[in-house]
Short mmCIF file of C-alpha atoms in Angstrom, two decimals:
data_model
loop_
_atom_site.label_atom_id
_atom_site.label_comp_id
_atom_site.label_asym_id
_atom_site.label_seq_id
_atom_site.Cartn_x
_atom_site.Cartn_y
_atom_site.Cartn_z
CA UNK A 623 86.65 135.69 107.25
CA UNK A 624 90.24 136.49 106.28
CA UNK A 625 91.40 139.29 104.09
CA UNK A 626 92.15 138.50 100.47
CA UNK A 627 95.95 138.49 100.95
CA UNK A 628 96.01 136.46 104.22
CA UNK A 629 97.51 132.98 104.15
CA UNK A 630 94.96 130.25 104.91
CA UNK A 631 95.98 127.47 107.32
CA UNK A 632 94.69 124.17 105.91
CA UNK A 633 94.98 120.66 107.34
CA UNK A 634 95.00 117.65 105.01
CA UNK A 635 94.05 114.37 106.69
CA UNK A 636 94.49 111.55 104.18
CA UNK A 637 96.77 108.54 103.93
CA UNK A 638 100.18 109.33 102.48
CA UNK A 639 101.27 105.68 102.20
CA UNK A 640 99.35 104.94 99.00
CA UNK A 641 99.25 106.63 95.61
CA UNK A 642 95.57 107.49 96.16
CA UNK A 643 96.34 109.81 99.07
CA UNK A 644 99.45 111.33 97.54
CA UNK A 645 97.54 112.23 94.37
CA UNK A 646 94.72 113.77 96.42
CA UNK A 647 97.36 115.95 98.09
CA UNK A 648 98.92 116.81 94.70
CA UNK A 649 95.54 118.03 93.44
CA UNK A 650 95.01 120.12 96.58
CA UNK A 651 98.44 121.71 96.23
CA UNK A 652 97.85 122.43 92.53
CA UNK A 653 94.80 124.49 93.44
CA UNK A 654 96.54 126.10 96.43
CA UNK A 655 99.41 127.21 94.22
CA UNK A 656 96.93 128.93 91.90
CA UNK A 657 95.14 130.92 94.60
CA UNK A 658 97.52 130.79 97.57
CA UNK A 659 99.90 130.38 99.01
CA UNK A 660 98.27 128.22 101.70
CA UNK A 661 100.08 126.97 104.77
CA UNK A 662 99.34 123.26 104.64
CA UNK A 663 99.63 120.85 107.57
CA UNK A 664 100.17 117.19 106.60
CA UNK A 665 101.39 114.29 108.69
CA UNK A 666 102.67 111.08 107.03
CA UNK A 667 99.97 108.51 107.67
CA UNK A 668 99.02 104.97 106.71
CA UNK A 669 95.49 104.06 105.60
CA UNK A 670 94.74 101.96 108.69
CA UNK A 671 96.01 104.53 111.22
CA UNK A 672 93.58 107.12 112.54
CA UNK A 673 94.08 110.63 111.22
CA UNK A 674 93.78 113.42 113.73
CA UNK A 675 94.47 117.10 114.05
CA UNK A 676 97.36 118.15 116.32
CA UNK A 677 96.45 119.50 119.78
CA UNK A 678 96.07 123.26 119.73
CA UNK A 679 95.90 123.46 115.92
CA UNK A 680 94.62 126.85 114.80
CA UNK A 681 93.50 126.66 111.22
CA UNK A 682 90.96 127.81 108.71
CA UNK A 683 89.83 124.61 107.00
CA UNK A 684 90.22 120.85 106.66
CA UNK A 685 90.22 118.39 103.76
CA UNK A 686 89.94 114.88 105.17
CA UNK A 687 89.04 111.27 104.55
CA UNK A 688 86.34 111.16 107.20
CA UNK A 689 85.41 107.52 107.83
CA UNK A 690 85.40 107.37 111.66
CA UNK A 691 83.18 108.98 114.26
CA UNK A 692 86.23 110.01 116.29
CA UNK A 693 87.67 112.08 113.45
CA UNK A 694 84.27 113.60 112.65
CA UNK A 695 83.81 114.66 116.28
CA UNK A 696 87.34 116.09 116.49
CA UNK A 697 86.92 118.17 113.33
CA UNK A 698 83.56 119.43 114.62
CA UNK A 699 85.27 120.74 117.77
CA UNK A 700 87.42 123.10 115.68
CA UNK A 701 84.34 124.60 114.01
CA UNK A 702 86.06 125.21 110.65
CA UNK A 703 84.96 124.43 107.07
CA UNK A 704 85.64 120.83 106.01
CA UNK A 705 85.45 118.89 102.74
CA UNK A 706 85.29 115.09 102.83
CA UNK A 707 87.19 113.01 100.22
CA UNK A 708 86.26 109.55 101.54
CA UNK A 709 85.01 106.99 99.05
CA UNK A 710 82.65 105.80 101.77
CA UNK A 711 81.35 108.91 103.52
CA UNK A 712 80.53 108.49 107.20
CA UNK A 713 76.81 108.25 107.87
CA UNK A 714 75.55 111.29 109.72
CA UNK A 715 78.58 113.46 108.94
CA UNK A 716 77.36 116.54 107.09
CA UNK A 717 79.90 118.20 104.80
CA UNK A 718 80.55 118.64 101.09
CA UNK A 719 82.08 115.48 99.69
CA UNK A 720 84.04 114.78 96.50
CA UNK A 721 84.49 111.17 95.39
CA UNK A 722 84.80 108.83 92.43
CA UNK A 723 81.66 107.79 90.55
CA UNK A 724 82.17 104.05 90.95
CA UNK A 725 79.08 103.20 88.93
CA UNK A 726 80.75 104.75 85.88
CA UNK A 727 83.80 102.62 86.71
CA UNK A 728 81.78 99.41 86.51
CA UNK A 729 80.44 100.53 83.13
CA UNK A 730 84.02 101.11 81.94
CA UNK A 731 85.06 97.66 83.13
CA UNK A 732 82.15 96.00 81.33
CA UNK A 733 82.98 97.78 78.07
CA UNK A 734 86.69 97.03 78.50
CA UNK A 735 86.01 93.29 78.72
CA UNK A 736 83.43 93.21 75.94
CA UNK A 737 85.76 95.17 73.63
CA UNK A 738 88.32 92.41 74.09
CA UNK A 739 85.91 89.69 73.07
CA UNK A 740 85.07 88.34 76.53
CA UNK A 741 81.63 86.88 77.08
CA UNK A 742 82.53 85.04 80.29
CA UNK A 743 82.91 87.75 82.93
CA UNK A 744 83.01 87.75 86.73
CA UNK A 745 83.60 89.75 89.87
CA UNK A 746 85.70 89.17 93.00
CA UNK A 747 84.92 91.32 96.04
CA UNK A 748 85.36 91.08 99.78
CA UNK A 749 83.09 90.98 102.80
CA UNK A 750 85.04 93.54 104.84
CA UNK A 751 82.66 96.45 104.11
CA UNK A 752 79.45 97.21 102.22
CA UNK A 753 81.27 98.96 99.37
CA UNK A 754 82.69 95.86 97.60
CA UNK A 755 79.24 94.25 97.74
CA UNK A 756 77.52 97.33 96.27
CA UNK A 757 80.28 97.58 93.62
CA UNK A 758 79.71 93.97 92.59
CA UNK A 759 75.96 94.54 92.29
CA UNK A 760 76.58 97.62 90.11
CA UNK A 761 78.93 95.62 87.88
CA UNK A 762 76.40 92.79 87.62
CA UNK A 763 73.77 95.32 86.57
CA UNK A 764 76.09 96.83 83.94
CA UNK A 765 76.61 93.36 82.47
CA UNK A 766 72.89 92.52 82.62
CA UNK A 767 72.15 95.65 80.57
CA UNK A 768 74.46 94.12 77.93
CA UNK A 769 72.74 90.70 78.14
CA UNK A 770 75.65 89.12 80.01
CA UNK A 771 75.74 87.29 83.35
CA UNK A 772 78.31 87.65 86.14
CA UNK A 773 80.18 84.98 88.08
CA UNK A 774 80.79 86.23 91.65
CA UNK A 775 83.07 85.39 94.57
CA UNK A 776 83.55 87.24 97.86
CA UNK A 777 86.79 86.83 99.82
CA UNK A 778 86.08 86.34 103.53
CA UNK A 779 89.60 86.72 105.02
CA UNK A 780 93.32 86.34 104.31
CA UNK A 781 93.63 82.77 105.58
CA UNK A 782 95.20 79.87 103.70
CA UNK A 783 91.86 78.08 103.75
CA UNK A 784 90.23 81.03 101.99
CA UNK A 785 92.98 80.98 99.32
CA UNK A 786 92.24 77.29 98.69
CA UNK A 787 88.54 78.05 98.23
CA UNK A 788 89.36 80.86 95.81
CA UNK A 789 91.68 78.59 93.81
CA UNK A 790 88.96 75.97 93.46
CA UNK A 791 86.49 78.62 92.29
CA UNK A 792 89.01 79.94 89.74
CA UNK A 793 89.64 76.44 88.41
CA UNK A 794 85.93 75.83 87.85
CA UNK A 795 85.27 79.07 85.94
CA UNK A 796 84.50 78.86 82.21
CA UNK A 797 87.53 80.09 80.27
CA UNK A 798 88.67 82.43 78.90
CA UNK A 799 87.11 84.76 81.46
CA UNK A 800 87.70 88.33 82.62
CA UNK A 801 87.41 89.29 86.29
CA UNK A 802 86.86 92.70 87.85
CA UNK A 803 88.33 92.69 91.36
CA UNK A 804 87.65 95.04 94.26
CA UNK A 805 90.95 96.80 95.03
CA UNK A 806 94.54 96.08 94.05
CA UNK A 807 95.12 94.00 97.20
CA UNK A 808 92.45 91.51 96.18
CA UNK A 809 93.63 91.80 92.58
CA UNK A 810 97.06 90.59 93.60
CA UNK A 811 95.48 87.77 95.61
CA UNK A 812 93.57 86.60 92.50
CA UNK A 813 96.70 86.76 90.30
CA UNK A 814 98.76 84.87 92.90
CA UNK A 815 96.07 82.17 93.23
CA UNK A 816 95.96 81.83 89.43
CA UNK A 817 99.74 81.30 89.35
CA UNK A 818 99.51 78.68 92.10
CA UNK A 819 96.75 76.88 90.21
CA UNK A 820 98.65 76.95 86.91
CA UNK A 821 96.08 79.27 85.32
CA UNK A 822 97.47 81.70 82.75
CA UNK A 823 96.91 85.42 83.37
CA UNK A 824 95.70 87.05 81.15
CA UNK A 825 95.05 84.34 78.52
CA UNK A 826 92.83 82.09 80.68
CA UNK A 827 91.78 84.69 83.23
CA UNK A 828 92.18 88.42 82.65
CA UNK A 829 92.26 90.45 85.88
CA UNK A 830 91.26 94.11 86.25
CA UNK A 831 91.46 95.93 89.60
CA UNK A 832 88.79 98.43 90.50
CA UNK A 833 91.58 100.83 91.50
CA UNK A 834 95.09 101.54 90.25
CA UNK A 835 98.39 102.14 92.05
CA UNK A 836 101.41 102.41 89.76
CA UNK A 837 103.92 100.94 92.22
CA UNK A 838 101.71 98.12 93.48
CA UNK A 839 100.65 97.28 89.93
CA UNK A 840 104.22 96.54 88.94
CA UNK A 841 104.92 94.69 92.19
CA UNK A 842 102.47 92.09 90.85
CA UNK A 843 103.34 89.63 88.07
CA UNK A 844 101.93 90.02 85.55
CA UNK A 845 101.49 93.75 86.18
CA UNK A 846 97.94 94.53 87.28
CA UNK A 847 95.58 96.63 85.16
CA UNK A 848 93.29 99.00 87.02
CA UNK A 849 90.60 101.65 86.80
CA UNK A 850 92.13 105.13 87.17
CA UNK A 851 90.39 107.12 89.86
CA UNK A 852 90.33 110.90 89.32
CA UNK A 853 92.28 111.42 92.53
CA UNK A 854 94.13 114.61 91.59
CA UNK A 855 90.88 116.04 90.26
CA UNK A 856 89.17 115.10 93.55
CA UNK A 857 91.87 116.92 95.51
CA UNK A 858 91.67 119.96 93.24
CA UNK A 859 87.85 120.16 93.46
CA UNK A 860 87.91 119.64 97.25
CA UNK A 861 90.41 122.49 97.58
CA UNK A 862 88.25 124.71 95.38
CA UNK A 863 85.18 124.03 97.56
CA UNK A 864 87.14 124.59 100.77
CA UNK A 865 88.50 127.88 99.44
CA UNK A 866 84.96 129.09 98.72
CA UNK A 867 83.89 128.12 102.25
CA UNK A 868 86.90 129.78 103.90
CA UNK A 869 86.00 132.97 102.03
CA UNK A 870 82.54 132.88 103.57
CA UNK A 871 80.61 131.47 100.62
CA UNK A 872 77.87 128.90 101.21
CA UNK A 873 78.55 125.48 99.67
CA UNK A 874 75.84 122.78 99.66
CA UNK A 875 76.54 119.75 101.83
CA UNK A 876 76.21 117.29 98.95
CA UNK A 877 78.36 114.73 97.19
CA UNK A 878 80.07 115.61 93.92
CA UNK A 879 80.85 112.54 91.80
CA UNK A 880 83.77 112.63 89.37
CA UNK A 881 84.04 109.89 86.72
CA UNK A 882 87.14 107.65 86.54
CA UNK A 883 89.73 108.77 84.02
CA UNK A 884 89.81 105.44 82.20
CA UNK A 885 91.59 102.10 82.46
CA UNK A 886 95.34 101.74 82.83
CA UNK A 887 95.96 98.53 80.92
CA UNK A 888 98.89 96.40 82.02
CA UNK A 889 99.73 92.79 81.27
CA UNK A 890 96.93 91.30 83.41
CA UNK A 891 94.32 92.25 80.77
CA UNK A 892 96.55 92.52 77.68
CA UNK A 893 94.75 89.87 75.65
CA UNK A 894 91.79 89.23 73.37
CA UNK A 895 89.41 86.34 73.92
CA UNK A 896 89.54 84.45 70.60
CA UNK A 897 88.68 80.83 69.79
CA UNK A 898 88.67 81.03 65.97
CA UNK A 899 92.18 79.83 64.85
CA UNK A 900 92.32 82.22 61.89
CA UNK A 901 91.27 85.17 64.00
CA UNK A 902 93.92 84.24 66.57
CA UNK A 903 96.54 84.57 63.84
CA UNK A 904 95.08 87.89 62.70
CA UNK A 905 95.01 89.26 66.25
CA UNK A 906 98.60 88.14 66.85
CA UNK A 907 99.73 89.86 63.63
CA UNK A 908 97.91 93.07 64.48
CA UNK A 909 99.33 93.18 68.00
CA UNK A 910 102.85 92.65 66.65
CA UNK A 911 102.63 95.27 63.89
CA UNK A 912 99.95 97.77 65.04
CA UNK A 913 102.41 100.62 65.38
CA UNK A 914 103.78 100.18 61.89
CA UNK A 915 102.07 101.51 58.70
CA UNK A 916 100.14 98.27 58.06
CA UNK A 917 97.05 97.90 55.84
CA UNK A 918 94.42 95.23 55.27
CA UNK A 919 96.60 93.89 52.42
CA UNK A 920 99.42 93.26 54.92
CA UNK A 921 97.05 91.38 57.24
CA UNK A 922 95.71 89.23 54.40
CA UNK A 923 99.22 88.40 53.21
CA UNK A 924 100.14 87.20 56.69
CA UNK A 925 96.87 85.27 57.17
CA UNK A 926 95.49 84.29 53.73
CA UNK A 927 91.69 84.47 53.64
CA UNK A 928 88.97 86.42 51.85
CA UNK A 929 88.81 90.04 53.04
CA UNK A 930 85.03 89.99 53.38
CA UNK A 931 85.19 86.80 55.44
CA UNK A 932 87.82 88.26 57.76
CA UNK A 933 85.90 91.47 58.30
CA UNK A 934 82.65 89.58 58.94
CA UNK A 935 84.20 87.15 61.44
CA UNK A 936 86.12 89.93 63.21
CA UNK A 937 82.96 92.00 63.49
CA UNK A 938 81.01 89.05 64.93
CA UNK A 939 83.56 88.46 67.70
CA UNK A 940 84.76 91.98 68.56
CA UNK A 941 82.07 94.27 67.18
CA UNK A 942 84.60 96.18 65.08
CA UNK A 943 86.81 95.78 62.01
CA UNK A 944 90.52 94.81 61.95
CA UNK A 945 91.39 98.41 61.08
CA UNK A 946 89.33 99.59 64.05
CA UNK A 947 91.37 97.22 66.24
CA UNK A 948 94.62 98.77 64.98
CA UNK A 949 93.22 102.19 65.80
CA UNK A 950 92.19 101.02 69.28
CA UNK A 951 95.71 99.77 70.04
CA UNK A 952 97.28 102.97 68.77
CA UNK A 953 94.99 105.27 70.72
CA UNK A 954 95.39 103.15 73.89
CA UNK A 955 99.16 103.54 73.56
CA UNK A 956 98.77 107.28 72.94
CA UNK A 957 96.69 107.57 76.12
CA UNK A 958 99.39 105.80 78.15
CA UNK A 959 102.20 107.95 76.75
CA UNK A 960 100.24 111.16 77.30
CA UNK A 961 99.41 110.20 80.88
CA UNK A 962 102.77 108.76 81.93
CA UNK A 963 105.46 110.63 79.99
CA UNK A 964 106.55 114.12 78.99
CA UNK A 965 107.33 113.06 75.41
CA UNK A 966 106.73 115.74 72.75
CA UNK A 967 103.52 115.29 70.78
CA UNK A 968 105.27 114.45 67.50
CA UNK A 969 107.28 111.65 69.18
CA UNK A 970 104.07 110.23 70.65
CA UNK A 971 102.43 110.31 67.23
CA UNK A 972 105.31 108.39 65.63
CA UNK A 973 105.48 105.88 68.49
CA UNK A 974 101.79 105.13 67.91
CA UNK A 975 102.11 104.61 64.14
CA UNK A 976 101.08 108.06 62.92
CA UNK A 977 103.35 110.11 60.67
CA UNK A 978 102.26 113.49 62.05
CA UNK A 979 100.86 114.95 65.24
CA UNK A 980 98.02 116.51 63.23
CA UNK A 981 96.86 113.08 62.07
CA UNK A 982 97.11 111.68 65.61
CA UNK A 983 95.00 114.63 66.78
CA UNK A 984 92.37 113.91 64.12
CA UNK A 985 92.04 110.22 65.09
CA UNK A 986 92.41 110.82 68.83
CA UNK A 987 89.59 113.39 68.78
CA UNK A 988 87.33 110.97 66.86
CA UNK A 989 87.77 108.38 69.61
CA UNK A 990 87.95 110.47 72.79
CA UNK A 991 86.23 113.74 71.77
CA UNK A 992 89.28 115.70 72.98
CA UNK A 993 92.71 116.57 71.64
CA UNK A 994 95.87 114.83 72.89
CA UNK A 995 96.93 118.05 74.64
CA UNK A 996 93.58 118.33 76.44
CA UNK A 997 93.78 114.66 77.43
CA UNK A 998 97.25 115.18 78.95
CA UNK A 999 95.94 118.15 80.95
CA UNK A 1000 93.00 116.09 82.17
CA UNK A 1001 95.24 113.25 83.32
CA UNK A 1002 97.86 115.52 84.85
CA UNK A 1003 96.16 118.63 86.28
CA UNK A 1004 98.35 121.50 87.44
#
């Protein structure tokens, strides 16, 4: 065991080509900066290339995405503490593991679709590994608990013939429908097939990826919504566990599950499933003016109808009132601005339709059970 003021030598073996890996590293470095410094060894690496430690490496600990027997055996040879951050831990490899709680992610997806009025919902996975199949089963269970069924399709390969099969399946789906898709790669495939088939995304088919990558999301048209994995938090927690082990503390070889941070909504799910013509007008008006100081009177002027009738019909379709829908849009925008920008709190409040930061805080806490400042810290640790 090293002395308190010694510098730990730590190897990080994760992909650096995707946002997932880079955020893991960011979380690790955030923790290291608090307790370190650490001397960190990282080699730029793609997801499909095998990670490995350099010959002759002399270190104190490893944080790695351990998914192959070769890497597991190599790490074992160095006889140092290791924490695994793989979403699919290698069977037989014993080490503490930190990963996303994907079951919570499927619950979030189900609620996301239901909140937007969808009753036709489906899942697109792949047959490349057991994970997408398990994920689809968990999503189907989440829907069944809400008395909804799940259309399912599993992509076999990247061939043109497979794309044709997927297009035919998409054409035959009841519409409007919302689809949860395993991974942003498959998400893009679904969006591209919809475009080729002349199917509108998101109005006919809304598409939500089970993961989110900012760059790859915007490389897709329309931009792809996704479930935000707590990757920085995973890196931070993994570093914390490794630090304890390098100091000689005993850490159980068990998996720690961290819930997803939420859903990053982009254009691919930016819609509400509405068939009622009057409600369509109301929804359109709300979406256009949600960040202005509008009231029920403004809505009823734009779409003349009895207030009680509007509230009843809106409640039947969406399970909430028109004013609740305005609040949902405002808080969703606040979440995005808090997570993605460094804007001052008062500017965020005004951009979301609230006159003061204090009022935004009051409403935000009602919805999320945390203040805007705490939410920003959660989304951007360190």
